[in-house]
PDB file of C-alpha atoms in Angstrom:
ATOM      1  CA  UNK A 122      -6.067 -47.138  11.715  1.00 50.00           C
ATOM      2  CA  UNK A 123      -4.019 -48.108  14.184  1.00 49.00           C
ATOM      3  CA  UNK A 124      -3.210 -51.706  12.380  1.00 50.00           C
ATOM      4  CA  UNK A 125      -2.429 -49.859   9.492  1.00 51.00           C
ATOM      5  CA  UNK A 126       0.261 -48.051  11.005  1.00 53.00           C
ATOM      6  CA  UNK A 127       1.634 -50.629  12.659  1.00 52.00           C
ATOM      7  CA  UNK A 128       2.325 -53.679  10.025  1.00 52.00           C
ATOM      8  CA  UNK A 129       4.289 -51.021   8.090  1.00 51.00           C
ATOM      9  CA  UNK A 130       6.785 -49.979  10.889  1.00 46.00           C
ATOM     10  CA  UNK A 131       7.286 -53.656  11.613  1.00 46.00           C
ATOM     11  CA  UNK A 132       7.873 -53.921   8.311  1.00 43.00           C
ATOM     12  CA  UNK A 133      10.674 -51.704   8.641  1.00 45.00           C
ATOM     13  CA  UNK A 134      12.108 -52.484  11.758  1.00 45.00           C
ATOM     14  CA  UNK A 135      12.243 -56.256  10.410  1.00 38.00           C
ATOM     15  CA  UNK A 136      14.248 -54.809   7.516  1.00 39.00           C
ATOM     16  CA  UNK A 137      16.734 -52.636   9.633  1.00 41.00           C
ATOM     17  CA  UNK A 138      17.715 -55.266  11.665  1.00 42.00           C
ATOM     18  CA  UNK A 139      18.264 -57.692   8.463  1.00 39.00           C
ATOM     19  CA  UNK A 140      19.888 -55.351   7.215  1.00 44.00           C
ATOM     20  CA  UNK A 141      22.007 -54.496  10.630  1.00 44.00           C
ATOM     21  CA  UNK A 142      22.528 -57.991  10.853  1.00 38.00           C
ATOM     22  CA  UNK A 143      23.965 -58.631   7.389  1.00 46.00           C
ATOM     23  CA  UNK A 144      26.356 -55.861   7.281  1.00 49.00           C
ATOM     24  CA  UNK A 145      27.871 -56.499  10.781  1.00 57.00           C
ATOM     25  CA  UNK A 146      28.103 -60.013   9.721  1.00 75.00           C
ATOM     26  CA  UNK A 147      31.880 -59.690   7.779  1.00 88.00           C
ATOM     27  CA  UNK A 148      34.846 -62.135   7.797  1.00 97.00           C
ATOM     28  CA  UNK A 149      37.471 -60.478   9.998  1.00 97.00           C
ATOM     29  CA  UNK A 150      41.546 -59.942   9.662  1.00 96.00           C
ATOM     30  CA  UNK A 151      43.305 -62.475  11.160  1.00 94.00           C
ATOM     31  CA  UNK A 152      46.395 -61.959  13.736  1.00 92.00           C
ATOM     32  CA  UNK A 153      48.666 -62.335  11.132  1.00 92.00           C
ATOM     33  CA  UNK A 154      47.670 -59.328   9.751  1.00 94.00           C
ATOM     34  CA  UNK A 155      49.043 -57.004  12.311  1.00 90.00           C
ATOM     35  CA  UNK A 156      52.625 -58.110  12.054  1.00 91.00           C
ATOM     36  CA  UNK A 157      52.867 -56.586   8.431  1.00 91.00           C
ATOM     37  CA  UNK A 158      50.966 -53.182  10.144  1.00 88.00           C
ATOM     38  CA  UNK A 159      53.864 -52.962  12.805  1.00 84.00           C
ATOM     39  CA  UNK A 160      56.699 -54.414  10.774  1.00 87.00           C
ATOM     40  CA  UNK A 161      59.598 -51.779  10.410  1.00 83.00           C
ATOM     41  CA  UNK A 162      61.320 -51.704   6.879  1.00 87.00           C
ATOM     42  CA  UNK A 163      61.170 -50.479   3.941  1.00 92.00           C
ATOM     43  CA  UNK A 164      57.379 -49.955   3.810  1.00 96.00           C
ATOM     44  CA  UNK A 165      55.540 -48.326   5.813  1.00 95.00           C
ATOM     45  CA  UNK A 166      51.637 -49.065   6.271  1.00 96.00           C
ATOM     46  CA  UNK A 167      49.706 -45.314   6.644  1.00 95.00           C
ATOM     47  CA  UNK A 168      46.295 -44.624   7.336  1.00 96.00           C
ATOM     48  CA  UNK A 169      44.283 -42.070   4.915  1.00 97.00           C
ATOM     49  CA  UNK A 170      40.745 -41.304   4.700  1.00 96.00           C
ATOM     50  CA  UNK A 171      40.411 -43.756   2.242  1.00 96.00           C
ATOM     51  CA  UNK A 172      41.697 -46.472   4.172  1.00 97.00           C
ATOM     52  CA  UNK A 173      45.311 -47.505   3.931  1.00 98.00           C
ATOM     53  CA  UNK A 174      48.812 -46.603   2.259  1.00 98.00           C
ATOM     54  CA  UNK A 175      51.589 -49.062   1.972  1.00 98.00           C
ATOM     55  CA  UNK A 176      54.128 -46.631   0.711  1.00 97.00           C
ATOM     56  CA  UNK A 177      57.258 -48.586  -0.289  1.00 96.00           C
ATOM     57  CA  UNK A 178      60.490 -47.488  -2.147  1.00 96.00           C
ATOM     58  CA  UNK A 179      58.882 -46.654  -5.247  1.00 94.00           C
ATOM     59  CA  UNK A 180      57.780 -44.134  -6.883  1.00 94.00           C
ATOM     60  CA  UNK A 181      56.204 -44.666 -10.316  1.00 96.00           C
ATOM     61  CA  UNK A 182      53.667 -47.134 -10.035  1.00 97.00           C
ATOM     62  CA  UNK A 183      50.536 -47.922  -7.591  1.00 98.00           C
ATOM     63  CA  UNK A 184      47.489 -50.223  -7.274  1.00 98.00           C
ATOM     64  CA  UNK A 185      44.478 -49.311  -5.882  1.00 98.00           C
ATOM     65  CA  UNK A 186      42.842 -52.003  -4.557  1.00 98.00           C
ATOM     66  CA  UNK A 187      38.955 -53.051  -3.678  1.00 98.00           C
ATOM     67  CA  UNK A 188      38.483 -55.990  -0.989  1.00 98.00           C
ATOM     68  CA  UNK A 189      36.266 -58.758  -1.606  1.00 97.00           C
ATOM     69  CA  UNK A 190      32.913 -58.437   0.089  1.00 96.00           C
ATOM     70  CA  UNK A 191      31.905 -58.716   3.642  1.00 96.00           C
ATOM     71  CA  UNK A 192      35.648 -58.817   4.610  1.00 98.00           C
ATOM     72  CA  UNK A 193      37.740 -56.802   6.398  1.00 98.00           C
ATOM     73  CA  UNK A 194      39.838 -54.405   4.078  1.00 97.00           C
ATOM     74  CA  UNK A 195      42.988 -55.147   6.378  1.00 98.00           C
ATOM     75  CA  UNK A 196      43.211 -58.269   5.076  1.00 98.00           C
ATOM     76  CA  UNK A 197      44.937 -57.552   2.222  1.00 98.00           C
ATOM     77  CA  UNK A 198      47.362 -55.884   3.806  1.00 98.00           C
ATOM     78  CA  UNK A 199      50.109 -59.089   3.273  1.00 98.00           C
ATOM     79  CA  UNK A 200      49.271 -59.617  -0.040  1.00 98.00           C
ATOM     80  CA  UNK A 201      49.505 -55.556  -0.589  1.00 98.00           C
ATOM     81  CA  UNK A 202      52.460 -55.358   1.201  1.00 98.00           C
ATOM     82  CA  UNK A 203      54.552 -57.739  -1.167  1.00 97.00           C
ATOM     83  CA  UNK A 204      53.702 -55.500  -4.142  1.00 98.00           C
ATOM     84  CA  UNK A 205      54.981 -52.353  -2.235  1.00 97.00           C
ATOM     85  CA  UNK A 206      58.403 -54.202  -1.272  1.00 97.00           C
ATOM     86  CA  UNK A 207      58.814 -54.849  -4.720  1.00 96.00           C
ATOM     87  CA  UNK A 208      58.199 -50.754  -5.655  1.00 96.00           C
ATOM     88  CA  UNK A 209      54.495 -50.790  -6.206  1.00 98.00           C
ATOM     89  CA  UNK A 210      52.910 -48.581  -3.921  1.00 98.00           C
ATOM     90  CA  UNK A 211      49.037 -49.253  -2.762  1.00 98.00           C
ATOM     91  CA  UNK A 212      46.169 -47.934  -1.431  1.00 98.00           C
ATOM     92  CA  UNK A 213      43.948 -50.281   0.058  1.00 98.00           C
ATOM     93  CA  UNK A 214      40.341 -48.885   0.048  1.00 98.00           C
ATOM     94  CA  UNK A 215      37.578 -49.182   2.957  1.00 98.00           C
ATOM     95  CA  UNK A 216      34.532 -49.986   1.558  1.00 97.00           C
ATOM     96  CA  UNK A 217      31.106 -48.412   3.054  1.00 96.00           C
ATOM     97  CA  UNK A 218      30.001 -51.062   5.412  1.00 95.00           C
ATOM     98  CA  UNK A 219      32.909 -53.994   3.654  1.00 95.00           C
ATOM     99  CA  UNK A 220      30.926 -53.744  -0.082  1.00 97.00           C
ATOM    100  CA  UNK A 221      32.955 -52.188  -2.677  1.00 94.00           C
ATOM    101  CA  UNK A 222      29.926 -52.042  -4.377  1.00 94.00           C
ATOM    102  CA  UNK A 223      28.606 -48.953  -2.343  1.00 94.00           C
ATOM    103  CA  UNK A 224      31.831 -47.564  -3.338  1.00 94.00           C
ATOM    104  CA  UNK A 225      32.658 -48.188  -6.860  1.00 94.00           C
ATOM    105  CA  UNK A 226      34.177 -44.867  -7.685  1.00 96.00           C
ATOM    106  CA  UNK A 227      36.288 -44.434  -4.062  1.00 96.00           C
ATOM    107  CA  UNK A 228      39.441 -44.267  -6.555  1.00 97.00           C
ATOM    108  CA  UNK A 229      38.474 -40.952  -7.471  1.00 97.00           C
ATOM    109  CA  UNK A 230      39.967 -39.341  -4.429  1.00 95.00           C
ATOM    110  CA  UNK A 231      43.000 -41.476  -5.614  1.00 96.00           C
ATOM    111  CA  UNK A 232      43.103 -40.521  -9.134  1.00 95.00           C
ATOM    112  CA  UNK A 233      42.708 -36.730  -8.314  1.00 95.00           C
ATOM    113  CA  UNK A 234      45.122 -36.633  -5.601  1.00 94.00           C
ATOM    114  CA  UNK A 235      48.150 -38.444  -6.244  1.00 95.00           C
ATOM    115  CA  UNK A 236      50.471 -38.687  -9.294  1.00 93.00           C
ATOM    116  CA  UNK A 237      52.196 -41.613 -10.358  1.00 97.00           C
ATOM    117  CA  UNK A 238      53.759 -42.362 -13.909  1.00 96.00           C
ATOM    118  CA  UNK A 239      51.492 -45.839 -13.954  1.00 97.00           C
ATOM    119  CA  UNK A 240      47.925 -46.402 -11.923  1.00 98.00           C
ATOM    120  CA  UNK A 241      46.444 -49.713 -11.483  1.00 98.00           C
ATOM    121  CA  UNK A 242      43.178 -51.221 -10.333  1.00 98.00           C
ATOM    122  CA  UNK A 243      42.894 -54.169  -8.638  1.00 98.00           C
ATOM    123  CA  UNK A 244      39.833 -55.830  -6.709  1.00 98.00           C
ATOM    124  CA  UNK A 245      39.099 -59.675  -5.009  1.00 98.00           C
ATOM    125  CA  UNK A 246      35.985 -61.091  -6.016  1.00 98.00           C
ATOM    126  CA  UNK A 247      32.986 -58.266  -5.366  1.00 97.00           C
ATOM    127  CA  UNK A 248      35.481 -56.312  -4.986  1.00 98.00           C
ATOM    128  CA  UNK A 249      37.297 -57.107  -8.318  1.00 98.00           C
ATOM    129  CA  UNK A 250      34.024 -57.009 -10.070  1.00 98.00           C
ATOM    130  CA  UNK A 251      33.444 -53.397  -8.956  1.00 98.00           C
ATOM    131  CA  UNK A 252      36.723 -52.586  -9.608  1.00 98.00           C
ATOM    132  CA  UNK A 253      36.516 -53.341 -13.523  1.00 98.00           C
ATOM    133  CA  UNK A 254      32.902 -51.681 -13.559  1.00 98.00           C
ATOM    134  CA  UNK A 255      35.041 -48.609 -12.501  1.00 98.00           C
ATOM    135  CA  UNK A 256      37.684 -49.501 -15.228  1.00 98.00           C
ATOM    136  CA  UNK A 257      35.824 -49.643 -17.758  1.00 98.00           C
ATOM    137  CA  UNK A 258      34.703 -45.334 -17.341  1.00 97.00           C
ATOM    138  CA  UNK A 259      38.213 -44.681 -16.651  1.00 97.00           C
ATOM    139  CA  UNK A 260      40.271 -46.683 -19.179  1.00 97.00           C
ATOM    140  CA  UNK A 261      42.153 -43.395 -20.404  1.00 95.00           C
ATOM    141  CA  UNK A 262      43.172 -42.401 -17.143  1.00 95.00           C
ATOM    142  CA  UNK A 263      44.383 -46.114 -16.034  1.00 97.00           C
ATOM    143  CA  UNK A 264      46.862 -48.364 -17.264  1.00 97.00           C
ATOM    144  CA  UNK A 265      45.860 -51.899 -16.379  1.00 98.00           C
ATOM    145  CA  UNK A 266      43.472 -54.120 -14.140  1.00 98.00           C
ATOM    146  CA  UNK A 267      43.794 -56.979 -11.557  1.00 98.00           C
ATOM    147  CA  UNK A 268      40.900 -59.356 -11.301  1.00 98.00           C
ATOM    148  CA  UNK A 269      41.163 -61.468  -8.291  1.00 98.00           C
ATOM    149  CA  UNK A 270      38.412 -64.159  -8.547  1.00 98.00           C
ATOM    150  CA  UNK A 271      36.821 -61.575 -10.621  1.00 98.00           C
ATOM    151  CA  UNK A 272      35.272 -61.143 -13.957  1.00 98.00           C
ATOM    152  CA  UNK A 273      34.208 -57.554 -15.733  1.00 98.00           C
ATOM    153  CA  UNK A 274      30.395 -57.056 -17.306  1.00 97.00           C
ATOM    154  CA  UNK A 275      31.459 -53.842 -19.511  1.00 97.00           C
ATOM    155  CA  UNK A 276      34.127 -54.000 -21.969  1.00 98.00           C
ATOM    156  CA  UNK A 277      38.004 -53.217 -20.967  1.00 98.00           C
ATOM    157  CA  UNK A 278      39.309 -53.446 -24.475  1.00 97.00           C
ATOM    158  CA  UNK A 279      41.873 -50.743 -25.023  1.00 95.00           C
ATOM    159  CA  UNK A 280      45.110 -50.899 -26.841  1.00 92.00           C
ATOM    160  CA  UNK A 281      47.164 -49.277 -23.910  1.00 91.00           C
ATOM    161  CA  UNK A 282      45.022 -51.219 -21.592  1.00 97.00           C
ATOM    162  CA  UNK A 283      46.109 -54.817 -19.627  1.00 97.00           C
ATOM    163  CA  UNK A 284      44.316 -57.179 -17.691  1.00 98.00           C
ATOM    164  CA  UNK A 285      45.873 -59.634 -15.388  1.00 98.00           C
ATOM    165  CA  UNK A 286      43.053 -62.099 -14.041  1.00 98.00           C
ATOM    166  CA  UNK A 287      44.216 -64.750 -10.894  1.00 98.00           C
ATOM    167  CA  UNK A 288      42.150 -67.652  -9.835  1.00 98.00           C
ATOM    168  CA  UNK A 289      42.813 -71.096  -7.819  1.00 98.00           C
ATOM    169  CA  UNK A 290      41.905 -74.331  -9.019  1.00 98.00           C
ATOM    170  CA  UNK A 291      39.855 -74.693  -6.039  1.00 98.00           C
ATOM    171  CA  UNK A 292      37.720 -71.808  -5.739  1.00 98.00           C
ATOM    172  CA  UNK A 293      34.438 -72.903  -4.600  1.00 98.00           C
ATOM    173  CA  UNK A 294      33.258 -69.316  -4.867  1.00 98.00           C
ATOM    174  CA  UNK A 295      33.862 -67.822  -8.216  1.00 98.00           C
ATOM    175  CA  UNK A 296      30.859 -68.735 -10.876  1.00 98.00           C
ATOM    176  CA  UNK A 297      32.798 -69.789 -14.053  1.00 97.00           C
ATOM    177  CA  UNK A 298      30.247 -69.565 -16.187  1.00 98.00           C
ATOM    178  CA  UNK A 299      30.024 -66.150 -15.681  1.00 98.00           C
ATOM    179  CA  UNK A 300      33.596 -66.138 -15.526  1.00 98.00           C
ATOM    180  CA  UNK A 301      34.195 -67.211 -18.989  1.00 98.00           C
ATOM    181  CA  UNK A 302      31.390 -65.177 -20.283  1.00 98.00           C
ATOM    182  CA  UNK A 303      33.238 -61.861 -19.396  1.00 98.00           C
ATOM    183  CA  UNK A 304      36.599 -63.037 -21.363  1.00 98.00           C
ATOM    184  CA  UNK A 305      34.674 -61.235 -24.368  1.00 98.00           C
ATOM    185  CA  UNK A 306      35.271 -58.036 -22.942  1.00 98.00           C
ATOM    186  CA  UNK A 307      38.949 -58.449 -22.289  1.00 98.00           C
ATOM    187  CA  UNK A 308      41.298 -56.121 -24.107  1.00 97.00           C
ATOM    188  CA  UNK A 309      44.372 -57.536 -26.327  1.00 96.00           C
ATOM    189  CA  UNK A 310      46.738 -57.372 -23.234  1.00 96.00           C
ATOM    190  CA  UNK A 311      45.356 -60.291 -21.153  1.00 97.00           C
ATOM    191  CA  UNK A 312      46.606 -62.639 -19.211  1.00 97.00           C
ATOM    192  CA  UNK A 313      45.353 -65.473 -17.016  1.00 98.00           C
ATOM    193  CA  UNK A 314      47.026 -67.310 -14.279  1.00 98.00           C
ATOM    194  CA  UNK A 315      45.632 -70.430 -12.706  1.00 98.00           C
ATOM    195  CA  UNK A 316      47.171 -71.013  -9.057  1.00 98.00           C
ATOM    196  CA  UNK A 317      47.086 -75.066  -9.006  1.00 98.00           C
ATOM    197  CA  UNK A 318      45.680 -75.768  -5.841  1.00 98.00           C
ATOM    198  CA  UNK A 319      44.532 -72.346  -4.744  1.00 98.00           C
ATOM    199  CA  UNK A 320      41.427 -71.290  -2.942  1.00 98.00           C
ATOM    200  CA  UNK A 321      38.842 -67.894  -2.923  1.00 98.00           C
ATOM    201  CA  UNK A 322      39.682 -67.024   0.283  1.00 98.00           C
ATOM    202  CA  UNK A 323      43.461 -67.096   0.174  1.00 98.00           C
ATOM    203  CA  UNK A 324      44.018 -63.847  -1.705  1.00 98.00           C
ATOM    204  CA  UNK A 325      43.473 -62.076   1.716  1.00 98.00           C
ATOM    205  CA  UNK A 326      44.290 -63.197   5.620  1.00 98.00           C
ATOM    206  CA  UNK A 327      40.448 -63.718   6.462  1.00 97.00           C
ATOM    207  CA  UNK A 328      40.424 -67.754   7.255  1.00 94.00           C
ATOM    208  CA  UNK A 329      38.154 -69.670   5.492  1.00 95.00           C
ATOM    209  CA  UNK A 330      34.941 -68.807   3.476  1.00 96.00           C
ATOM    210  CA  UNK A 331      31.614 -70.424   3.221  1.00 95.00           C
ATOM    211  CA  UNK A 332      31.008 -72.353  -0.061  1.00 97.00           C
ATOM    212  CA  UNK A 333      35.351 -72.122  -1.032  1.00 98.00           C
ATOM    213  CA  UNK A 334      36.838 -75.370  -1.941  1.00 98.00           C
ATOM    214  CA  UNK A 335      39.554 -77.134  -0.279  1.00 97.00           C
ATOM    215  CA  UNK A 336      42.901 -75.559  -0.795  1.00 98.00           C
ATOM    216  CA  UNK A 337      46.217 -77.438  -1.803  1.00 98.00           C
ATOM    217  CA  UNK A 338      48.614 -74.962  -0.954  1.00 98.00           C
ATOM    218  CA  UNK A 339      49.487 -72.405   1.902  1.00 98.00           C
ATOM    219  CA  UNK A 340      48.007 -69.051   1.865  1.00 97.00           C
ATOM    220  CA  UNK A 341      51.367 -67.636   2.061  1.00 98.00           C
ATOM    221  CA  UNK A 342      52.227 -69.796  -1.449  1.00 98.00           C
ATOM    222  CA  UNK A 343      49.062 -68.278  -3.107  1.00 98.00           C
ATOM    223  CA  UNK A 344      49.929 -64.583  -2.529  1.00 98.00           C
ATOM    224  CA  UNK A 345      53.369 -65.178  -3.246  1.00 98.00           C
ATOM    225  CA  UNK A 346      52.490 -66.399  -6.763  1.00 98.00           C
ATOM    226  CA  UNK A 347      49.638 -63.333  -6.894  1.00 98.00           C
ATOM    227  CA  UNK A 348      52.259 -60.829  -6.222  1.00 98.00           C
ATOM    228  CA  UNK A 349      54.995 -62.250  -9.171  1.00 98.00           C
ATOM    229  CA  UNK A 350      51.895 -62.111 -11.305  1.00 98.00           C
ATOM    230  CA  UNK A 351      51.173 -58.751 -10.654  1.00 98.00           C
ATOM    231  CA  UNK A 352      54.842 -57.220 -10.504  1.00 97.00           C
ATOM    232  CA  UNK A 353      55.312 -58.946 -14.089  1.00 96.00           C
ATOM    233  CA  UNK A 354      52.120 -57.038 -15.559  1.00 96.00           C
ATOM    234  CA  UNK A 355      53.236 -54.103 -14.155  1.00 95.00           C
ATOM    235  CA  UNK A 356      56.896 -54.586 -15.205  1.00 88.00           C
ATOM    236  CA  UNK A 357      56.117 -55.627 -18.595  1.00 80.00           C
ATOM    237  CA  UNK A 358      52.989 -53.329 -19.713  1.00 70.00           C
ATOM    238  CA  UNK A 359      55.988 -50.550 -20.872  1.00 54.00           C
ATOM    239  CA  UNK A 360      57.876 -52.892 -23.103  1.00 51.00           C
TER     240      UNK A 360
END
């Protein structure tokens, strides 16, 4: 009797600590992260409950944005903070234990509690994935989408609804076969951009990621070009 009780709870003390183990093991923010936190200007970087709140001199439009997984929501924060400069507020989400994907619909509190002419989704890899599953439920109450190494499994297509999808040529990461197979549930307002020399990892301030390619340009470069991307989308989806 005693045996049987005790393979069981080993069982599950084995699991706990795998599973202990796999959520505490995350890719952290780098330094460079807390300049933009402290930095003094136009936008300012506020904590919510949902995470954070790069408020910036806009008013209209906002992106609500879902990190990639196992890494540390802050570091998005420089990408995030580009957008804001440029009038495009965002709320960067923390995700239960760094997956988005045991918080897929943590832009509800979003959606419900602020008001903005135009609302945007956005998401990096997981996180991007998660974000279009939520998308896809909600395509009357957003305007558009931004995958970041990300492709959707449930159909987007809406005539008032636009996609912007980013990738490097050097992503080591993102499966393209499964990448091309979710172009079929794009909507008529897509668009695609290629970085030339960009990485998985370089959407965010994490260093580098297991399995990511080699990247042939700065970090810095890669967001820069994320952020024109994504200020033209949102510039252009009311003409």
């Amino acid at each position: 009797m005693k045996k049987k009780i005790l393979i069981p709870l080993i069982i599950i003390i084995v699991l706990a600590g795998a599973g202990a183990w796999y959520v505490g093991d995350y890719y952290h923010s780098d330094d460079s992260v807390q300049t933009y936190m402290q930095k003094e200007g136009d936008v300012k970087v506020n904590e919510i409950k949902e995470g954070l709140f790069l408020d910036g001199p806009g008013t209209e439009d906002a992106v609500v944005f879902y990190p990639g997984a196992k890494v540390e929501y802050t570091a998005y924060v420089p990408l995030l903070y580009q957008l804001a400069e440029q009038g495009i507020d965002c709320f960067l989400i923390k995700m239960p234990c760094n997956l988005a994907i045991m918080g897929q619909n943590k832009a509800d509190s979003i959606l419900d509690g602020y008001k903005y002419d135009h609302l945007y989704l956005a998401g990096h890899s997981l996180g991007g994935a998660m974000a279009a599953s939520y998308a896809s439920k909600h395509l009357e109450d957003l305007d558009g989408l931004v995958l970041l190494a990300a492709y959707p499994t449930k159909s987007l297509k809406s005539e008032d609804f636009s996609v912007l999808s980013v990738y490097g040529s050097e992503d080591g990461v993102l499966n393209m076969t499964k990448y091309e197979e979710g172009l079929k549930w794009m909507p008529d307002r897509y668009t695609e951009l290629c970085i030339e020399g960009g990485c998985h990892a370089y959407f965010g301030n994490y260093g580098k990621q297991k399995g990511d390619g080699a990247a042939g340009i700065s970090r810095e470069k890669q967001q820069e070009q994320t952020a024109a991307a994504v200020v033209q989308m949102i510039q252009g989806a009311g003409q």
